[in-house]
Every structure is written in C-alpha cells, then in structure tokens.
Amino acid sequence: MWTLENKKALITGGTKGIGRATVLEFLELGAEVLFTSRSKEDVFEFEKELRNKGLKAHGLTADSSMNEDRSKIKSWIAENWKKLDMLVHNAGINIRKKANDYSEEEFRKVLEINLISPFELSRLLYPYLKESGKASIINVASSAAIQDVGTGVPYAMSKSGLLQQTRSLASEWASDGIRVNAVSPWFTKTPLTKGYLEQEEKMKSILSRTPLNRVAEAGEISAIIAFLAMEKSSFITGQNIIADGGMSIKAI
C-alpha cells in the first residue's frame, strides 16, 4: 500500500521547490501526474528533464488564480481522466513587507493565490474528486499559519485561512470520500526562500530557533504529502502536519 499506482494527481506550482519534489515523488510511487506552472518555459523544461529520466508527466501552463486557467485545468481533467484522486495545492507567493507598507493590490494578490485559489479550484474539481471515491486534497500551508515567523501579515493570514479551509472541507466532504489535510513546513530550500536564506543573519536566526539546526529539503516535505495522498493515511482527515525541525516546541 506504500504506492500511488493507478492514481491520478494534480499538483499546482509543480516546476519548482516543494511542488517539483512532489511531482518526482508521485511519479516514483507510480502516479499519473498533471502539474501546472505560470511559466510556459518552466513547463517545457521540466517535461524535458522528466523524459530524460525516463519519467512522464503532463505539464500545463496555467495560473490557478485565474478563472480561465482554472477552467483550462478542469477541461484537461474532464477530457483525459474523468476523475481525480489527488489534488495538491502547492502554488503560492509571498511579498515580505511591514503591514503598513503593502498596497491593496499586493496583499490581495497574496490572499488570492494562497487562499482563494485553492478554494475555487477544489470546488471546481469537486465532481472529479467525488468520482474517485477515495480522493485526497493536500494543502501546502506554513509554520506562519500558527505563529508569527516574520513572513509578513498577508502571507500568515492566507496560510492560517488555508488551515481552516482544510478543516471545514474535510468535514463537509468526508461523506463524498474526499479527505483534506495540510502540511505546514518551516523554512525549506526552494527558489522562493533562496534569497532570504542566503542572508547570513537571517539564516543564523532560523537555525537558532530550530532544534534540528537546519532547514528542510523539499523532498522531506513531498514525502509527507505523498503519505497524506496514499491509502496508508486513509483514516486521517482535517489535520495539519507540522514539519518544522522542532521549531514550534522550542520556547528558548
């Protein structure tokens, strides 16, 4: 049962960081994967890389925060699969500023991509998830969802809201055979965090708060996502797995 054989998965933001690692993890476990990215070039290059490794996934250039692109994703699934077993909401952004320095456009963009898009896409794909009978939605949240880690208020708001979205949908859709869970990473090596982690003082502060004394690798987070996707976790729903190297248990 430690497998995703014959399962069909959609992973948003699938060309970089945690999303990329999740695509690779799912493929290695036997799943059929559709991944999205806003960059046509990134989709092309990742598909090419996968082919060179003897792997195959379907890439789609789509921005999950746009209605027309969400419809494109739905159409692809309807035409090619007609059901969806796993939906990983990984696409996300952050803009780091003090609260009073955000423009309305900036903070609404963070909320739209990190919080509203997963809700809209989940609702749009609901019929295909229900058709699976054993579907799993995994939301990539953040340690910022449960405490202040200096990522900026809009990001924290969006990820905290995503956790409540996880709990509420898990309860509402359980009778349809759809499980909904989340994973909340602490700092992880991804293109999104690269510049921040390269700042010596920032990294020093992060490590001082983390008992394991390092940041996570993307593959360590994708392994949790894979577990939540497979039937080995069939009695887990509405939960948030915190992957933070012990940061949240350290008081001093």
PDB file of C-alpha atoms in Angstrom:
ATOM      1  CA  MET A   1       0.000   0.000   0.000  1.00  0.00           C
ATOM      2  CA  TRP A   2       3.040   2.314   0.042  1.00  0.00           C
ATOM      3  CA  THR A   3       2.198   3.185  -3.523  1.00  0.00           C
ATOM      4  CA  LEU A   4       0.264   5.599  -5.694  1.00  0.00           C
ATOM      5  CA  GLU A   5      -0.099   3.165  -8.591  1.00  0.00           C
ATOM      6  CA  ASN A   6      -3.059   3.891 -10.885  1.00  0.00           C
ATOM      7  CA  LYS A   7      -3.748   7.174  -9.087  1.00  0.00           C
ATOM      8  CA  LYS A   8      -4.218  10.451 -10.923  1.00  0.00           C
ATOM      9  CA  ALA A   9      -2.824  13.614  -9.342  1.00  0.00           C
ATOM     10  CA  LEU A  10      -2.891  17.345  -9.994  1.00  0.00           C
ATOM     11  CA  ILE A  11      -0.073  19.388  -8.445  1.00  0.00           C
ATOM     12  CA  THR A  12      -0.206  23.172  -8.789  1.00  0.00           C
ATOM     13  CA  GLY A  13       3.063  25.093  -8.887  1.00  0.00           C
ATOM     14  CA  GLY A  14       4.763  21.868  -9.891  1.00  0.00           C
ATOM     15  CA  THR A  15       8.012  23.004 -11.511  1.00  0.00           C
ATOM     16  CA  LYS A  16       9.882  24.389  -8.507  1.00  0.00           C
ATOM     17  CA  GLY A  17      10.593  23.713  -4.851  1.00  0.00           C
ATOM     18  CA  ILE A  18       8.127  21.564  -2.935  1.00  0.00           C
ATOM     19  CA  GLY A  19       5.847  21.216  -5.959  1.00  0.00           C
ATOM     20  CA  ARG A  20       8.670  19.902  -8.118  1.00  0.00           C
ATOM     21  CA  ALA A  21       9.747  17.450  -5.409  1.00  0.00           C
ATOM     22  CA  THR A  22       6.136  16.272  -5.107  1.00  0.00           C
ATOM     23  CA  VAL A  23       5.867  15.629  -8.850  1.00  0.00           C
ATOM     24  CA  LEU A  24       9.001  13.473  -8.685  1.00  0.00           C
ATOM     25  CA  GLU A  25       7.810  11.680  -5.533  1.00  0.00           C
ATOM     26  CA  PHE A  26       4.410  10.874  -7.007  1.00  0.00           C
ATOM     27  CA  LEU A  27       5.892   9.638 -10.280  1.00  0.00           C
ATOM     28  CA  GLU A  28       8.299   7.355  -8.442  1.00  0.00           C
ATOM     29  CA  LEU A  29       5.354   5.944  -6.489  1.00  0.00           C
ATOM     30  CA  GLY A  30       3.519   5.152  -9.719  1.00  0.00           C
ATOM     31  CA  ALA A  31       1.028   8.001 -10.019  1.00  0.00           C
ATOM     32  CA  GLU A  32      -0.033   9.684 -13.223  1.00  0.00           C
ATOM     33  CA  VAL A  33       0.665  13.384 -12.754  1.00  0.00           C
ATOM     34  CA  LEU A  34      -0.590  16.658 -14.172  1.00  0.00           C
ATOM     35  CA  PHE A  35       1.382  19.663 -12.945  1.00  0.00           C
ATOM     36  CA  THR A  36       0.869  23.361 -13.563  1.00  0.00           C
ATOM     37  CA  SER A  37       3.058  26.434 -13.724  1.00  0.00           C
ATOM     38  CA  ARG A  38       2.506  30.017 -14.806  1.00  0.00           C
ATOM     39  CA  SER A  39       5.664  29.766 -16.931  1.00  0.00           C
ATOM     40  CA  LYS A  40       5.407  28.010 -20.300  1.00  0.00           C
ATOM     41  CA  GLU A  41       9.195  27.709 -20.397  1.00  0.00           C
ATOM     42  CA  ASP A  42       9.332  26.082 -16.953  1.00  0.00           C
ATOM     43  CA  VAL A  43       6.694  23.540 -18.002  1.00  0.00           C
ATOM     44  CA  PHE A  44       8.599  22.690 -21.186  1.00  0.00           C
ATOM     45  CA  GLU A  45      11.956  22.350 -19.419  1.00  0.00           C
ATOM     46  CA  PHE A  46      10.587  20.174 -16.608  1.00  0.00           C
ATOM     47  CA  GLU A  47       8.791  17.861 -19.031  1.00  0.00           C
ATOM     48  CA  LYS A  48      12.037  17.529 -20.972  1.00  0.00           C
ATOM     49  CA  GLU A  49      14.004  16.781 -17.803  1.00  0.00           C
ATOM     50  CA  LEU A  50      11.498  14.128 -16.779  1.00  0.00           C
ATOM     51  CA  ARG A  51      11.663  12.441 -20.187  1.00  0.00           C
ATOM     52  CA  ASN A  52      15.448  12.295 -19.906  1.00  0.00           C
ATOM     53  CA  LYS A  53      14.989  10.459 -16.603  1.00  0.00           C
ATOM     54  CA  GLY A  54      12.572   8.018 -18.180  1.00  0.00           C
ATOM     55  CA  LEU A  55       9.610   9.608 -16.439  1.00  0.00           C
ATOM     56  CA  LYS A  56       6.500  11.157 -17.928  1.00  0.00           C
ATOM     57  CA  ALA A  57       4.148  13.782 -16.563  1.00  0.00           C
ATOM     58  CA  HIS A  58       1.669  16.122 -18.174  1.00  0.00           C
ATOM     59  CA  GLY A  59       2.519  19.813 -17.858  1.00  0.00           C
ATOM     60  CA  LEU A  60       0.000  22.600 -18.264  1.00  0.00           C
ATOM     61  CA  THR A  61       0.719  26.314 -18.388  1.00  0.00           C
ATOM     62  CA  ALA A  62      -1.903  27.715 -16.048  1.00  0.00           C
ATOM     63  CA  ASP A  63      -2.265  30.252 -13.263  1.00  0.00           C
ATOM     64  CA  SER A  64      -4.615  28.740 -10.692  1.00  0.00           C
ATOM     65  CA  SER A  65      -5.603  32.219  -9.507  1.00  0.00           C
ATOM     66  CA  MET A  66      -7.220  32.971 -12.890  1.00  0.00           C
ATOM     67  CA  ASN A  67     -10.757  31.774 -13.646  1.00  0.00           C
ATOM     68  CA  GLU A  68      -9.975  30.961 -17.278  1.00  0.00           C
ATOM     69  CA  ASP A  69      -6.908  28.940 -16.317  1.00  0.00           C
ATOM     70  CA  ARG A  70      -8.812  27.009 -13.652  1.00  0.00           C
ATOM     71  CA  SER A  71     -11.345  26.185 -16.367  1.00  0.00           C
ATOM     72  CA  LYS A  72      -8.463  25.017 -18.575  1.00  0.00           C
ATOM     73  CA  ILE A  73      -7.329  22.646 -15.821  1.00  0.00           C
ATOM     74  CA  LYS A  74     -10.869  21.327 -15.372  1.00  0.00           C
ATOM     75  CA  SER A  75     -11.257  20.760 -19.114  1.00  0.00           C
ATOM     76  CA  TRP A  76      -7.994  18.816 -19.281  1.00  0.00           C
ATOM     77  CA  ILE A  77      -9.057  16.514 -16.449  1.00  0.00           C
ATOM     78  CA  ALA A  78     -12.540  16.048 -17.928  1.00  0.00           C
ATOM     79  CA  GLU A  79     -11.140  15.143 -21.340  1.00  0.00           C
ATOM     80  CA  ASN A  80      -8.248  12.936 -20.246  1.00  0.00           C
ATOM     81  CA  TRP A  81      -9.051  11.369 -16.855  1.00  0.00           C
ATOM     82  CA  LYS A  82     -12.685  11.981 -15.887  1.00  0.00           C
ATOM     83  CA  LYS A  83     -11.711  11.600 -12.229  1.00  0.00           C
ATOM     84  CA  LEU A  84      -9.094  12.975  -9.858  1.00  0.00           C
ATOM     85  CA  ASP A  85      -7.584  11.025  -6.969  1.00  0.00           C
ATOM     86  CA  MET A  86      -5.171  13.599  -5.554  1.00  0.00           C
ATOM     87  CA  LEU A  87      -5.119  17.387  -5.587  1.00  0.00           C
ATOM     88  CA  VAL A  88      -2.052  19.154  -4.164  1.00  0.00           C
ATOM     89  CA  HIS A  89      -2.430  22.900  -3.697  1.00  0.00           C
ATOM     90  CA  ASN A  90       1.202  23.987  -3.729  1.00  0.00           C
ATOM     91  CA  ALA A  91       1.180  27.169  -5.821  1.00  0.00           C
ATOM     92  CA  GLY A  92       1.831  30.184  -3.642  1.00  0.00           C
ATOM     93  CA  ILE A  93       3.612  33.513  -3.330  1.00  0.00           C
ATOM     94  CA  ASN A  94       4.847  35.889  -0.685  1.00  0.00           C
ATOM     95  CA  ILE A  95       5.668  39.576  -0.558  1.00  0.00           C
ATOM     96  CA  ARG A  96       7.678  40.473   2.551  1.00  0.00           C
ATOM     97  CA  LYS A  97       6.867  43.917   3.929  1.00  0.00           C
ATOM     98  CA  LYS A  98       5.713  45.650   7.077  1.00  0.00           C
ATOM     99  CA  ALA A  99       1.926  45.684   7.375  1.00  0.00           C
ATOM    100  CA  ASN A 100       1.534  49.374   6.566  1.00  0.00           C
ATOM    101  CA  ASP A 101       3.808  49.158   3.524  1.00  0.00           C
ATOM    102  CA  TYR A 102       1.578  46.860   1.450  1.00  0.00           C
ATOM    103  CA  SER A 103      -0.519  48.281  -1.327  1.00  0.00           C
ATOM    104  CA  GLU A 104      -4.041  46.891  -1.532  1.00  0.00           C
ATOM    105  CA  GLU A 105      -3.110  45.196  -4.795  1.00  0.00           C
ATOM    106  CA  GLU A 106      -0.149  43.430  -3.147  1.00  0.00           C
ATOM    107  CA  PHE A 107      -1.911  41.986  -0.123  1.00  0.00           C
ATOM    108  CA  ARG A 108      -4.951  40.975  -2.146  1.00  0.00           C
ATOM    109  CA  LYS A 109      -2.673  39.166  -4.613  1.00  0.00           C
ATOM    110  CA  VAL A 110      -1.126  37.124  -1.778  1.00  0.00           C
ATOM    111  CA  LEU A 111      -4.582  36.218  -0.434  1.00  0.00           C
ATOM    112  CA  GLU A 112      -5.922  35.429  -3.903  1.00  0.00           C
ATOM    113  CA  ILE A 113      -3.151  32.990  -4.819  1.00  0.00           C
ATOM    114  CA  ASN A 114      -2.567  31.358  -1.421  1.00  0.00           C
ATOM    115  CA  LEU A 115      -6.120  31.131  -0.079  1.00  0.00           C
ATOM    116  CA  ILE A 116      -8.860  31.873  -2.594  1.00  0.00           C
ATOM    117  CA  SER A 117      -7.376  29.861  -5.477  1.00  0.00           C
ATOM    118  CA  PRO A 118      -7.232  26.549  -3.563  1.00  0.00           C
ATOM    119  CA  PHE A 119     -10.867  27.008  -2.521  1.00  0.00           C
ATOM    120  CA  GLU A 120     -12.048  27.845  -6.024  1.00  0.00           C
ATOM    121  CA  LEU A 121     -10.065  25.061  -7.680  1.00  0.00           C
ATOM    122  CA  SER A 122     -11.220  22.491  -5.119  1.00  0.00           C
ATOM    123  CA  ARG A 123     -14.850  23.454  -5.730  1.00  0.00           C
ATOM    124  CA  LEU A 124     -14.383  23.360  -9.489  1.00  0.00           C
ATOM    125  CA  LEU A 125     -12.807  19.907  -9.387  1.00  0.00           C
ATOM    126  CA  TYR A 126     -15.161  18.525  -6.751  1.00  0.00           C
ATOM    127  CA  PRO A 127     -17.119  16.290  -9.188  1.00  0.00           C
ATOM    128  CA  TYR A 128     -13.902  14.572 -10.311  1.00  0.00           C
ATOM    129  CA  LEU A 129     -12.669  14.150  -6.737  1.00  0.00           C
ATOM    130  CA  LYS A 130     -16.022  12.653  -5.764  1.00  0.00           C
ATOM    131  CA  GLU A 131     -15.836  10.318  -8.765  1.00  0.00           C
ATOM    132  CA  SER A 132     -12.594   8.908  -7.361  1.00  0.00           C
ATOM    133  CA  GLY A 133     -14.337   7.643  -4.224  1.00  0.00           C
ATOM    134  CA  LYS A 134     -11.041   7.811  -2.336  1.00  0.00           C
ATOM    135  CA  ALA A 135      -9.713  11.272  -3.136  1.00  0.00           C
ATOM    136  CA  SER A 136      -7.218  13.276  -1.147  1.00  0.00           C
ATOM    137  CA  ILE A 137      -6.626  17.031  -1.134  1.00  0.00           C
ATOM    138  CA  ILE A 138      -3.344  18.226   0.399  1.00  0.00           C
ATOM    139  CA  ASN A 139      -2.841  21.917   1.094  1.00  0.00           C
ATOM    140  CA  VAL A 140       0.694  23.236   1.470  1.00  0.00           C
ATOM    141  CA  ALA A 141       0.390  25.702   4.336  1.00  0.00           C
ATOM    142  CA  SER A 142       3.210  27.063   6.507  1.00  0.00           C
ATOM    143  CA  SER A 143       4.530  27.451  10.034  1.00  0.00           C
ATOM    144  CA  ALA A 144       3.419  31.061   9.555  1.00  0.00           C
ATOM    145  CA  ALA A 145      -0.165  29.795   9.796  1.00  0.00           C
ATOM    146  CA  ILE A 146       0.133  29.091  13.515  1.00  0.00           C
ATOM    147  CA  GLN A 147       2.650  31.624  14.842  1.00  0.00           C
ATOM    148  CA  ASP A 148       4.450  34.777  13.795  1.00  0.00           C
ATOM    149  CA  VAL A 149       7.641  33.852  11.966  1.00  0.00           C
ATOM    150  CA  GLY A 150       8.230  37.202  10.299  1.00  0.00           C
ATOM    151  CA  THR A 151       6.900  36.320   6.846  1.00  0.00           C
ATOM    152  CA  GLY A 152       4.507  39.257   6.626  1.00  0.00           C
ATOM    153  CA  VAL A 153       0.886  39.587   7.719  1.00  0.00           C
ATOM    154  CA  PRO A 154      -0.871  38.765   4.391  1.00  0.00           C
ATOM    155  CA  TYR A 155       1.101  35.525   3.970  1.00  0.00           C
ATOM    156  CA  ALA A 156       0.349  34.474   7.542  1.00  0.00           C
ATOM    157  CA  MET A 157      -3.330  35.358   7.084  1.00  0.00           C
ATOM    158  CA  SER A 158      -3.560  33.356   3.877  1.00  0.00           C
ATOM    159  CA  LYS A 159      -1.926  30.236   5.306  1.00  0.00           C
ATOM    160  CA  SER A 160      -3.941  30.394   8.527  1.00  0.00           C
ATOM    161  CA  GLY A 161      -7.098  30.646   6.452  1.00  0.00           C
ATOM    162  CA  LEU A 162      -5.929  27.675   4.405  1.00  0.00           C
ATOM    163  CA  LEU A 163      -5.786  25.568   7.577  1.00  0.00           C
ATOM    164  CA  GLN A 164      -9.384  26.391   8.434  1.00  0.00           C
ATOM    165  CA  GLN A 165     -10.349  25.707   4.827  1.00  0.00           C
ATOM    166  CA  THR A 166      -8.696  22.301   5.300  1.00  0.00           C
ATOM    167  CA  ARG A 167     -10.699  21.506   8.423  1.00  0.00           C
ATOM    168  CA  SER A 168     -14.032  22.738   7.110  1.00  0.00           C
ATOM    169  CA  LEU A 169     -13.815  20.994   3.726  1.00  0.00           C
ATOM    170  CA  ALA A 170     -12.620  17.797   5.416  1.00  0.00           C
ATOM    171  CA  SER A 171     -15.788  17.745   7.487  1.00  0.00           C
ATOM    172  CA  GLU A 172     -18.133  18.732   4.678  1.00  0.00           C
ATOM    173  CA  TRP A 173     -16.737  16.410   2.013  1.00  0.00           C
ATOM    174  CA  ALA A 174     -15.962  13.325   4.122  1.00  0.00           C
ATOM    175  CA  SER A 175     -19.222  11.662   3.085  1.00  0.00           C
ATOM    176  CA  ASP A 176     -18.110  12.010  -0.550  1.00  0.00           C
ATOM    177  CA  GLY A 177     -14.944  10.017   0.076  1.00  0.00           C
ATOM    178  CA  ILE A 178     -12.725  13.099  -0.055  1.00  0.00           C
ATOM    179  CA  ARG A 179     -10.058  13.596   2.607  1.00  0.00           C
ATOM    180  CA  VAL A 180      -8.496  17.024   3.114  1.00  0.00           C
ATOM    181  CA  ASN A 181      -5.255  17.606   5.006  1.00  0.00           C
ATOM    182  CA  ALA A 182      -2.427  20.120   5.195  1.00  0.00           C
ATOM    183  CA  VAL A 183       1.300  20.186   5.767  1.00  0.00           C
ATOM    184  CA  SER A 184       2.983  23.207   7.352  1.00  0.00           C
ATOM    185  CA  PRO A 185       6.709  23.466   6.639  1.00  0.00           C
ATOM    186  CA  TRP A 186       9.167  25.748   8.404  1.00  0.00           C
ATOM    187  CA  PHE A 187      11.878  27.217   6.177  1.00  0.00           C
ATOM    188  CA  THR A 188      12.596  24.893   3.235  1.00  0.00           C
ATOM    189  CA  LYS A 189      15.184  25.181   0.463  1.00  0.00           C
ATOM    190  CA  THR A 190      13.163  26.426  -2.515  1.00  0.00           C
ATOM    191  CA  PRO A 191      13.519  29.184  -5.123  1.00  0.00           C
ATOM    192  CA  LEU A 192      11.001  31.201  -3.082  1.00  0.00           C
ATOM    193  CA  THR A 193      13.218  31.206   0.017  1.00  0.00           C
ATOM    194  CA  LYS A 194      16.655  31.183  -1.664  1.00  0.00           C
ATOM    195  CA  GLY A 195      17.392  34.888  -1.367  1.00  0.00           C
ATOM    196  CA  TYR A 196      16.187  35.033   2.216  1.00  0.00           C
ATOM    197  CA  LEU A 197      18.217  32.006   3.326  1.00  0.00           C
ATOM    198  CA  GLU A 198      21.358  33.414   1.724  1.00  0.00           C
ATOM    199  CA  GLN A 199      21.313  36.280   4.223  1.00  0.00           C
ATOM    200  CA  GLU A 200      23.731  35.192   6.952  1.00  0.00           C
ATOM    201  CA  GLU A 201      21.925  36.867   9.852  1.00  0.00           C
ATOM    202  CA  LYS A 202      18.540  35.545   8.738  1.00  0.00           C
ATOM    203  CA  MET A 203      19.859  32.001   8.451  1.00  0.00           C
ATOM    204  CA  LYS A 204      21.568  32.271  11.833  1.00  0.00           C
ATOM    205  CA  SER A 205      18.278  33.315  13.420  1.00  0.00           C
ATOM    206  CA  ILE A 206      16.384  30.454  11.754  1.00  0.00           C
ATOM    207  CA  LEU A 207      18.893  27.841  12.890  1.00  0.00           C
ATOM    208  CA  SER A 208      18.918  29.175  16.445  1.00  0.00           C
ATOM    209  CA  ARG A 209      15.157  28.524  16.625  1.00  0.00           C
ATOM    210  CA  THR A 210      15.336  25.049  15.077  1.00  0.00           C
ATOM    211  CA  PRO A 211      16.388  22.094  17.277  1.00  0.00           C
ATOM    212  CA  LEU A 212      17.470  20.054  14.236  1.00  0.00           C
ATOM    213  CA  ASN A 213      19.750  23.008  13.361  1.00  0.00           C
ATOM    214  CA  ARG A 214      18.980  23.101   9.621  1.00  0.00           C
ATOM    215  CA  VAL A 215      16.287  23.991   7.134  1.00  0.00           C
ATOM    216  CA  ALA A 216      14.220  21.357   5.345  1.00  0.00           C
ATOM    217  CA  GLU A 217      14.879  19.850   1.949  1.00  0.00           C
ATOM    218  CA  ALA A 218      11.936  19.954  -0.456  1.00  0.00           C
ATOM    219  CA  GLY A 219      11.926  16.154  -0.625  1.00  0.00           C
ATOM    220  CA  GLU A 220      11.281  15.928   3.107  1.00  0.00           C
ATOM    221  CA  ILE A 221       8.043  17.842   2.635  1.00  0.00           C
ATOM    222  CA  SER A 222       6.992  15.966  -0.503  1.00  0.00           C
ATOM    223  CA  ALA A 223       7.313  12.683   1.421  1.00  0.00           C
ATOM    224  CA  ILE A 224       4.671  13.904   3.882  1.00  0.00           C
ATOM    225  CA  ILE A 225       2.436  14.984   1.017  1.00  0.00           C
ATOM    226  CA  ALA A 226       2.779  11.542  -0.562  1.00  0.00           C
ATOM    227  CA  PHE A 227       1.826   9.840   2.714  1.00  0.00           C
ATOM    228  CA  LEU A 228      -1.291  12.007   3.020  1.00  0.00           C
ATOM    229  CA  ALA A 229      -2.171  11.162  -0.593  1.00  0.00           C
ATOM    230  CA  MET A 230      -1.944   7.398  -0.283  1.00  0.00           C
ATOM    231  CA  GLU A 231      -4.385   4.973   1.285  1.00  0.00           C
ATOM    232  CA  LYS A 232      -1.981   4.295   4.161  1.00  0.00           C
ATOM    233  CA  SER A 233      -3.343   7.538   5.630  1.00  0.00           C
ATOM    234  CA  SER A 234      -6.985   6.635   4.935  1.00  0.00           C
ATOM    235  CA  PHE A 235      -8.233   7.498   8.459  1.00  0.00           C
ATOM    236  CA  ILE A 236      -6.558  10.918   8.557  1.00  0.00           C
ATOM    237  CA  THR A 237      -8.546  13.973   7.516  1.00  0.00           C
ATOM    238  CA  GLY A 238      -8.828  17.597   8.591  1.00  0.00           C
ATOM    239  CA  GLN A 239      -5.317  17.536  10.043  1.00  0.00           C
ATOM    240  CA  ASN A 240      -2.226  19.699   9.737  1.00  0.00           C
ATOM    241  CA  ILE A 241       1.181  18.042   9.895  1.00  0.00           C
ATOM    242  CA  ILE A 242       3.822  20.485  11.133  1.00  0.00           C
ATOM    243  CA  ALA A 243       7.234  19.834   9.590  1.00  0.00           C
ATOM    244  CA  ASP A 244       9.491  22.355  11.296  1.00  0.00           C
ATOM    245  CA  GLY A 245      12.526  20.560  12.690  1.00  0.00           C
ATOM    246  CA  GLY A 246      11.147  21.104  16.187  1.00  0.00           C
ATOM    247  CA  MET A 247      10.888  24.904  15.920  1.00  0.00           C
ATOM    248  CA  SER A 248       7.339  25.083  17.342  1.00  0.00           C
ATOM    249  CA  ILE A 249       8.281  23.164  20.514  1.00  0.00           C
ATOM    250  CA  LYS A 250      11.228  25.340  21.408  1.00  0.00           C
ATOM    251  CA  ALA A 251      10.461  28.110  23.896  1.00  0.00           C
ATOM    252  CA  ILE A 252      14.014  29.473  24.305  1.00  0.00           C
TER     253      ILE A 252
END
